[in-house]
């Protein structure tokens, strides 16, 4: 069973806690980058632990048990199956493009294929200290909170929660852009923010479709550390276009998986309770 079988938690309509949570997130991230602009594995782990603590703390202040947003362990197996299916198809397409001589795709083996142990270590680190902590804060807490602030769990309010969390997710990367990478304001920044917003929307839709934190975190981690078998180096000017295709493919794969495994259920897991209330 891919979907979480737990009902979404009930949030009160107060905006103080999510706003404070987001401000603290930006402030702490900025402070860490001022201390160490270059990527530090130790600070990366500290950052991941801090985000988990912040997310759990925000949920606790809201009167929500952190356990209520964690999907059952049994949903991890189908989540991995969907992830493997997605990347198998992606690698098949990449290999076909490499055989066709498309720029950015080569038939030579990737670093992940050449050094699988190192790749798995990097993937695990990304999952534990980046993907799970960020998805806990942005999808499991902020997205659901802003859905509640939009007055319900209908498709429209779920879409509002997805969009707001996605924009906040994109803006959350600004300290890294300015302090960690040393970039400035320009067209590249606008493209970067648009790409991150689309990424946040894709992850948000996956979460709205399944309520499965493991699934969205696995997609997040593998997009940060792509498990390509062949060498893929997309030109910078095509990053946004390729990203749009990737995010559309992720959402489509998950939607098909949900429809195949649970054809009788509501499309959005977080709108099930509202639909049930209407039918009653």
Short mmCIF file of N, CA and C in Angstrom, two decimals, residues 89-222:
data_model
loop_
_atom_site.label_atom_id
_atom_site.label_comp_id
_atom_site.label_asym_id
_atom_site.label_seq_id
_atom_site.Cartn_x
_atom_site.Cartn_y
_atom_site.Cartn_z
N UNK A 89 13.08 3.62 -15.79
CA UNK A 89 12.61 4.23 -17.03
C UNK A 89 13.48 5.42 -17.42
N UNK A 90 13.87 6.22 -16.44
CA UNK A 90 14.73 7.38 -16.71
C UNK A 90 16.06 6.93 -17.31
N UNK A 91 16.66 5.90 -16.72
CA UNK A 91 17.94 5.40 -17.25
C UNK A 91 17.77 4.81 -18.64
N UNK A 92 16.63 4.16 -18.88
CA UNK A 92 16.37 3.62 -20.21
C UNK A 92 16.30 4.74 -21.25
N UNK A 93 15.60 5.82 -20.90
CA UNK A 93 15.52 6.98 -21.80
C UNK A 93 16.89 7.61 -21.99
N UNK A 94 17.64 7.76 -20.89
CA UNK A 94 18.97 8.36 -20.98
C UNK A 94 19.90 7.54 -21.86
N UNK A 95 19.82 6.22 -21.74
CA UNK A 95 20.66 5.35 -22.56
C UNK A 95 20.27 5.48 -24.03
N UNK A 96 18.97 5.57 -24.30
CA UNK A 96 18.51 5.74 -25.67
C UNK A 96 18.99 7.06 -26.26
N UNK A 97 18.94 8.14 -25.46
CA UNK A 97 19.43 9.43 -25.93
C UNK A 97 20.93 9.40 -26.17
N UNK A 98 21.65 8.66 -25.30
CA UNK A 98 23.10 8.53 -25.48
C UNK A 98 23.42 7.79 -26.78
N UNK A 99 22.68 6.72 -27.05
CA UNK A 99 22.89 5.98 -28.31
C UNK A 99 22.55 6.85 -29.52
N UNK A 100 21.60 7.76 -29.34
CA UNK A 100 21.21 8.64 -30.44
C UNK A 100 22.14 9.83 -30.62
N UNK A 101 23.16 9.94 -29.76
CA UNK A 101 24.13 11.02 -29.89
C UNK A 101 23.63 12.37 -29.42
N UNK A 102 22.61 12.40 -28.56
CA UNK A 102 22.08 13.66 -28.05
C UNK A 102 23.09 14.30 -27.09
N UNK A 103 23.32 15.59 -27.27
CA UNK A 103 24.28 16.30 -26.43
C UNK A 103 23.90 16.22 -24.96
N UNK A 104 24.88 15.93 -24.12
CA UNK A 104 24.65 15.83 -22.68
C UNK A 104 24.46 14.41 -22.19
N UNK A 105 24.36 13.45 -23.13
CA UNK A 105 24.18 12.05 -22.77
C UNK A 105 25.26 11.22 -23.45
N UNK A 106 26.00 10.46 -22.65
CA UNK A 106 27.08 9.63 -23.18
C UNK A 106 26.90 8.19 -22.73
N UNK A 107 27.36 7.26 -23.54
CA UNK A 107 27.20 5.84 -23.22
C UNK A 107 28.21 5.36 -22.19
N UNK A 108 29.20 6.19 -21.86
CA UNK A 108 30.18 5.80 -20.85
C UNK A 108 29.50 5.73 -19.48
N UNK A 109 30.02 4.84 -18.62
CA UNK A 109 29.42 4.65 -17.31
C UNK A 109 29.54 5.89 -16.43
N UNK A 110 28.53 6.12 -15.60
CA UNK A 110 28.54 7.26 -14.70
C UNK A 110 29.41 6.98 -13.48
N UNK A 111 29.61 8.03 -12.67
CA UNK A 111 30.36 7.86 -11.43
C UNK A 111 29.60 6.96 -10.46
N UNK A 112 28.28 7.04 -10.48
CA UNK A 112 27.48 6.19 -9.60
C UNK A 112 27.66 4.72 -9.95
N UNK A 113 27.74 4.43 -11.26
CA UNK A 113 27.93 3.05 -11.70
C UNK A 113 29.35 2.57 -11.43
N UNK A 114 30.33 3.49 -11.55
CA UNK A 114 31.72 3.12 -11.35
C UNK A 114 32.07 2.95 -9.87
N UNK A 115 31.43 3.73 -9.01
CA UNK A 115 31.73 3.68 -7.57
C UNK A 115 30.41 3.57 -6.80
N UNK A 116 29.74 2.43 -6.85
CA UNK A 116 28.42 2.29 -6.22
C UNK A 116 28.44 2.49 -4.71
N UNK A 117 29.51 2.06 -4.04
CA UNK A 117 29.57 2.22 -2.59
C UNK A 117 29.62 3.70 -2.20
N UNK A 118 30.45 4.46 -2.91
CA UNK A 118 30.52 5.90 -2.63
C UNK A 118 29.20 6.58 -2.94
N UNK A 119 28.56 6.14 -4.04
CA UNK A 119 27.27 6.73 -4.39
C UNK A 119 26.23 6.45 -3.32
N UNK A 120 26.15 5.21 -2.85
CA UNK A 120 25.16 4.86 -1.84
C UNK A 120 25.40 5.64 -0.54
N UNK A 121 26.66 5.87 -0.22
CA UNK A 121 26.97 6.66 0.97
C UNK A 121 26.48 8.09 0.82
N UNK A 122 26.72 8.68 -0.36
CA UNK A 122 26.26 10.05 -0.61
C UNK A 122 24.74 10.12 -0.62
N UNK A 123 24.11 9.10 -1.21
CA UNK A 123 22.64 9.07 -1.26
C UNK A 123 22.05 8.96 0.14
N UNK A 124 22.61 8.10 0.97
CA UNK A 124 22.11 7.92 2.33
C UNK A 124 22.26 9.21 3.13
N UNK A 125 23.41 9.88 2.95
CA UNK A 125 23.63 11.15 3.65
C UNK A 125 22.61 12.20 3.20
N UNK A 126 22.36 12.26 1.89
CA UNK A 126 21.38 13.21 1.37
C UNK A 126 19.98 12.90 1.90
N UNK A 127 19.66 11.62 1.99
CA UNK A 127 18.34 11.22 2.47
C UNK A 127 18.14 11.60 3.94
N UNK A 128 19.14 11.28 4.77
CA UNK A 128 19.00 11.46 6.21
C UNK A 128 19.12 12.92 6.65
N UNK A 129 20.04 13.67 6.01
CA UNK A 129 20.34 15.01 6.52
C UNK A 129 19.83 16.14 5.64
N UNK A 130 19.25 15.81 4.49
CA UNK A 130 18.68 16.85 3.63
C UNK A 130 17.22 16.55 3.30
N UNK A 131 16.98 15.42 2.64
CA UNK A 131 15.64 15.15 2.11
C UNK A 131 14.58 14.97 3.20
N UNK A 132 14.82 14.06 4.13
CA UNK A 132 13.82 13.82 5.18
C UNK A 132 13.59 15.07 6.03
N UNK A 133 14.66 15.75 6.52
CA UNK A 133 14.42 16.95 7.32
C UNK A 133 13.66 18.04 6.56
N UNK A 134 14.04 18.31 5.30
CA UNK A 134 13.38 19.37 4.54
C UNK A 134 11.93 19.01 4.22
N UNK A 135 11.68 17.75 3.87
CA UNK A 135 10.31 17.35 3.57
C UNK A 135 9.45 17.32 4.82
N UNK A 136 10.04 17.01 5.96
CA UNK A 136 9.30 17.06 7.21
C UNK A 136 8.80 18.47 7.48
N UNK A 137 9.67 19.47 7.27
CA UNK A 137 9.30 20.86 7.54
C UNK A 137 8.38 21.41 6.46
N UNK A 138 8.75 21.22 5.18
CA UNK A 138 8.03 21.91 4.11
C UNK A 138 6.77 21.18 3.65
N UNK A 139 6.79 19.88 3.61
CA UNK A 139 5.60 19.17 3.16
C UNK A 139 4.74 18.69 4.32
N UNK A 140 5.35 17.95 5.26
CA UNK A 140 4.55 17.37 6.34
C UNK A 140 3.99 18.43 7.29
N UNK A 141 4.73 19.55 7.46
CA UNK A 141 4.21 20.59 8.34
C UNK A 141 3.66 21.79 7.57
N UNK A 142 4.53 22.55 6.87
CA UNK A 142 4.09 23.80 6.27
C UNK A 142 2.99 23.61 5.22
N UNK A 143 3.15 22.61 4.37
CA UNK A 143 2.13 22.40 3.34
C UNK A 143 0.76 22.10 3.96
N UNK A 144 0.76 21.21 4.94
CA UNK A 144 -0.51 20.88 5.59
C UNK A 144 -1.06 22.05 6.40
N UNK A 145 -0.16 22.81 7.02
CA UNK A 145 -0.59 23.96 7.81
C UNK A 145 -1.25 25.01 6.92
N UNK A 146 -0.63 25.32 5.78
CA UNK A 146 -1.21 26.33 4.89
C UNK A 146 -2.46 25.81 4.19
N UNK A 147 -2.57 24.51 4.04
CA UNK A 147 -3.83 23.95 3.55
C UNK A 147 -4.94 24.21 4.57
N UNK A 148 -4.62 24.03 5.85
CA UNK A 148 -5.60 24.30 6.91
C UNK A 148 -5.94 25.78 6.97
N UNK A 149 -4.93 26.65 6.81
CA UNK A 149 -5.17 28.09 6.83
C UNK A 149 -6.05 28.53 5.66
N UNK A 150 -5.99 27.75 4.56
CA UNK A 150 -6.84 28.05 3.40
C UNK A 150 -8.27 27.56 3.61
N UNK A 151 -8.53 27.07 4.82
CA UNK A 151 -9.89 26.73 5.25
C UNK A 151 -10.39 25.40 4.71
N UNK A 152 -9.57 24.36 4.88
CA UNK A 152 -10.11 23.04 4.58
C UNK A 152 -9.16 22.11 3.87
N UNK A 153 -9.72 21.00 3.36
CA UNK A 153 -8.93 19.99 2.67
C UNK A 153 -9.58 19.62 1.34
N UNK A 154 -10.19 20.60 0.67
CA UNK A 154 -10.70 20.39 -0.66
C UNK A 154 -9.55 20.44 -1.65
N UNK A 155 -9.81 20.14 -2.90
CA UNK A 155 -8.75 20.18 -3.91
C UNK A 155 -8.16 21.60 -4.03
N UNK A 156 -9.03 22.60 -3.94
CA UNK A 156 -8.54 23.97 -4.07
C UNK A 156 -7.62 24.36 -2.91
N UNK A 157 -8.01 24.00 -1.70
CA UNK A 157 -7.18 24.38 -0.55
C UNK A 157 -5.90 23.55 -0.49
N UNK A 158 -5.97 22.30 -0.92
CA UNK A 158 -4.74 21.49 -1.00
C UNK A 158 -3.78 22.12 -2.00
N UNK A 159 -4.32 22.58 -3.15
CA UNK A 159 -3.49 23.24 -4.15
C UNK A 159 -2.85 24.50 -3.59
N UNK A 160 -3.61 25.23 -2.76
CA UNK A 160 -3.06 26.44 -2.13
C UNK A 160 -1.91 26.08 -1.20
N UNK A 161 -2.08 25.04 -0.40
CA UNK A 161 -1.01 24.61 0.50
C UNK A 161 0.22 24.16 -0.26
N UNK A 162 0.02 23.43 -1.36
CA UNK A 162 1.14 22.98 -2.20
C UNK A 162 1.90 24.18 -2.77
N UNK A 163 1.16 25.16 -3.29
CA UNK A 163 1.78 26.32 -3.94
C UNK A 163 2.55 27.18 -2.94
N UNK A 164 1.94 27.46 -1.78
CA UNK A 164 2.61 28.30 -0.78
C UNK A 164 3.88 27.63 -0.27
N UNK A 165 3.79 26.34 0.05
CA UNK A 165 4.97 25.62 0.53
C UNK A 165 6.06 25.57 -0.54
N UNK A 166 5.66 25.45 -1.81
CA UNK A 166 6.64 25.40 -2.90
C UNK A 166 7.38 26.73 -3.04
N UNK A 167 6.66 27.84 -2.94
CA UNK A 167 7.31 29.15 -3.02
C UNK A 167 8.26 29.36 -1.85
N UNK A 168 7.81 29.00 -0.65
CA UNK A 168 8.68 29.12 0.53
C UNK A 168 9.91 28.22 0.40
N UNK A 169 9.72 27.04 -0.20
CA UNK A 169 10.83 26.11 -0.43
C UNK A 169 11.86 26.74 -1.37
N UNK A 170 11.39 27.42 -2.42
CA UNK A 170 12.30 28.07 -3.36
C UNK A 170 13.07 29.21 -2.68
N UNK A 171 12.36 30.05 -1.94
CA UNK A 171 12.99 31.19 -1.27
C UNK A 171 13.96 30.74 -0.18
N UNK A 172 13.70 29.58 0.38
CA UNK A 172 14.56 29.00 1.41
C UNK A 172 15.98 28.77 0.90
N UNK A 173 16.14 28.65 -0.43
CA UNK A 173 17.46 28.41 -1.01
C UNK A 173 18.25 29.69 -1.29
N UNK A 174 17.65 30.86 -1.03
CA UNK A 174 18.34 32.12 -1.31
C UNK A 174 19.64 32.30 -0.51
N UNK A 175 19.66 31.98 0.80
CA UNK A 175 20.94 32.13 1.51
C UNK A 175 22.07 31.31 0.88
N UNK A 176 21.75 30.09 0.41
CA UNK A 176 22.78 29.28 -0.24
C UNK A 176 23.23 29.92 -1.55
N UNK A 177 22.28 30.53 -2.27
CA UNK A 177 22.60 31.17 -3.54
C UNK A 177 23.57 32.34 -3.34
N UNK A 178 23.27 33.18 -2.37
CA UNK A 178 24.08 34.38 -2.15
C UNK A 178 25.33 34.11 -1.31
N UNK A 179 25.19 33.35 -0.22
CA UNK A 179 26.29 33.17 0.71
C UNK A 179 27.11 31.91 0.41
N UNK A 180 26.42 30.81 0.06
CA UNK A 180 27.14 29.56 -0.17
C UNK A 180 27.80 29.49 -1.53
N UNK A 181 27.15 30.08 -2.56
CA UNK A 181 27.69 30.00 -3.91
C UNK A 181 28.26 31.32 -4.41
N UNK A 182 27.95 32.42 -3.73
CA UNK A 182 28.50 33.71 -4.12
C UNK A 182 27.88 34.31 -5.36
N UNK A 183 26.68 33.86 -5.74
CA UNK A 183 26.01 34.40 -6.92
C UNK A 183 25.31 35.71 -6.55
N UNK A 184 24.92 36.45 -7.59
CA UNK A 184 24.22 37.71 -7.38
C UNK A 184 22.82 37.68 -7.96
N UNK A 185 22.24 38.86 -8.09
CA UNK A 185 20.90 38.99 -8.63
C UNK A 185 20.98 39.07 -10.15
N UNK A 186 20.11 38.33 -10.84
CA UNK A 186 20.11 38.35 -12.29
C UNK A 186 19.16 37.33 -12.86
N UNK A 187 19.29 37.11 -14.16
CA UNK A 187 18.42 36.16 -14.84
C UNK A 187 18.60 34.75 -14.28
N UNK A 188 19.84 34.40 -13.96
CA UNK A 188 20.11 33.06 -13.44
C UNK A 188 19.37 32.81 -12.14
N UNK A 189 19.26 33.84 -11.31
CA UNK A 189 18.54 33.69 -10.04
C UNK A 189 17.05 33.45 -10.30
N UNK A 190 16.47 34.20 -11.25
CA UNK A 190 15.05 34.03 -11.57
C UNK A 190 14.78 32.61 -12.07
N UNK A 191 15.66 32.11 -12.93
CA UNK A 191 15.51 30.75 -13.46
C UNK A 191 15.64 29.73 -12.35
N UNK A 192 16.60 29.97 -11.45
CA UNK A 192 16.81 29.07 -10.33
C UNK A 192 15.58 29.02 -9.43
N UNK A 193 15.02 30.17 -9.11
CA UNK A 193 13.84 30.22 -8.24
C UNK A 193 12.64 29.55 -8.90
N UNK A 194 12.48 29.76 -10.21
CA UNK A 194 11.39 29.12 -10.92
C UNK A 194 11.55 27.60 -10.89
N UNK A 195 12.77 27.13 -11.14
CA UNK A 195 13.03 25.69 -11.11
C UNK A 195 12.76 25.09 -9.74
N UNK A 196 13.18 25.79 -8.69
CA UNK A 196 12.95 25.30 -7.32
C UNK A 196 11.47 25.31 -6.96
N UNK A 197 10.74 26.32 -7.45
CA UNK A 197 9.31 26.36 -7.19
C UNK A 197 8.61 25.18 -7.86
N UNK A 198 8.98 24.89 -9.10
CA UNK A 198 8.41 23.74 -9.81
C UNK A 198 8.77 22.43 -9.10
N UNK A 199 9.98 22.36 -8.60
CA UNK A 199 10.40 21.19 -7.82
C UNK A 199 9.53 21.04 -6.58
N UNK A 200 9.33 22.16 -5.86
CA UNK A 200 8.50 22.12 -4.67
C UNK A 200 7.07 21.73 -4.98
N UNK A 201 6.54 22.20 -6.11
CA UNK A 201 5.18 21.82 -6.51
C UNK A 201 5.11 20.32 -6.78
N UNK A 202 6.12 19.79 -7.48
CA UNK A 202 6.13 18.36 -7.78
C UNK A 202 6.16 17.54 -6.49
N UNK A 203 7.05 17.89 -5.56
CA UNK A 203 7.11 17.15 -4.30
C UNK A 203 5.81 17.32 -3.51
N UNK A 204 5.24 18.53 -3.57
CA UNK A 204 4.00 18.78 -2.85
C UNK A 204 2.85 17.97 -3.41
N UNK A 205 2.77 17.83 -4.73
CA UNK A 205 1.71 17.04 -5.33
C UNK A 205 1.89 15.56 -4.98
N UNK A 206 3.13 15.08 -5.00
CA UNK A 206 3.39 13.70 -4.61
C UNK A 206 2.93 13.47 -3.18
N UNK A 207 3.20 14.42 -2.30
CA UNK A 207 2.78 14.28 -0.91
C UNK A 207 1.26 14.34 -0.78
N UNK A 208 0.63 15.24 -1.57
CA UNK A 208 -0.83 15.34 -1.53
C UNK A 208 -1.50 14.09 -2.08
N UNK A 209 -0.86 13.46 -3.05
CA UNK A 209 -1.42 12.24 -3.64
C UNK A 209 -1.31 11.04 -2.71
N UNK A 210 -0.25 11.00 -1.91
CA UNK A 210 0.04 9.79 -1.14
C UNK A 210 0.09 9.98 0.37
N UNK A 211 0.43 11.18 0.85
CA UNK A 211 0.66 11.36 2.28
C UNK A 211 1.84 10.56 2.77
N UNK A 212 2.71 10.14 1.84
CA UNK A 212 3.83 9.25 2.17
C UNK A 212 5.13 10.05 2.21
N UNK A 213 5.56 10.37 3.43
CA UNK A 213 6.78 11.16 3.61
C UNK A 213 8.00 10.42 3.08
N UNK A 214 8.00 9.08 3.22
CA UNK A 214 9.14 8.31 2.73
C UNK A 214 9.29 8.47 1.21
N UNK A 215 8.18 8.43 0.50
CA UNK A 215 8.24 8.50 -0.96
C UNK A 215 8.76 9.85 -1.43
N UNK A 216 8.21 10.93 -0.89
CA UNK A 216 8.66 12.25 -1.33
C UNK A 216 10.10 12.50 -0.94
N UNK A 217 10.54 12.00 0.22
CA UNK A 217 11.93 12.16 0.63
C UNK A 217 12.87 11.35 -0.26
N UNK A 218 12.45 10.16 -0.67
CA UNK A 218 13.27 9.35 -1.57
C UNK A 218 13.43 10.02 -2.92
N UNK A 219 12.35 10.60 -3.45
CA UNK A 219 12.46 11.34 -4.71
C UNK A 219 13.39 12.53 -4.55
N UNK A 220 13.25 13.24 -3.44
CA UNK A 220 14.09 14.41 -3.16
C UNK A 220 15.57 14.01 -3.13
N UNK A 221 15.88 12.95 -2.39
CA UNK A 221 17.26 12.52 -2.24
C UNK A 221 17.85 12.06 -3.57
N UNK A 222 17.09 11.29 -4.35
CA UNK A 222 17.63 10.78 -5.61
C UNK A 222 17.71 11.86 -6.68
#
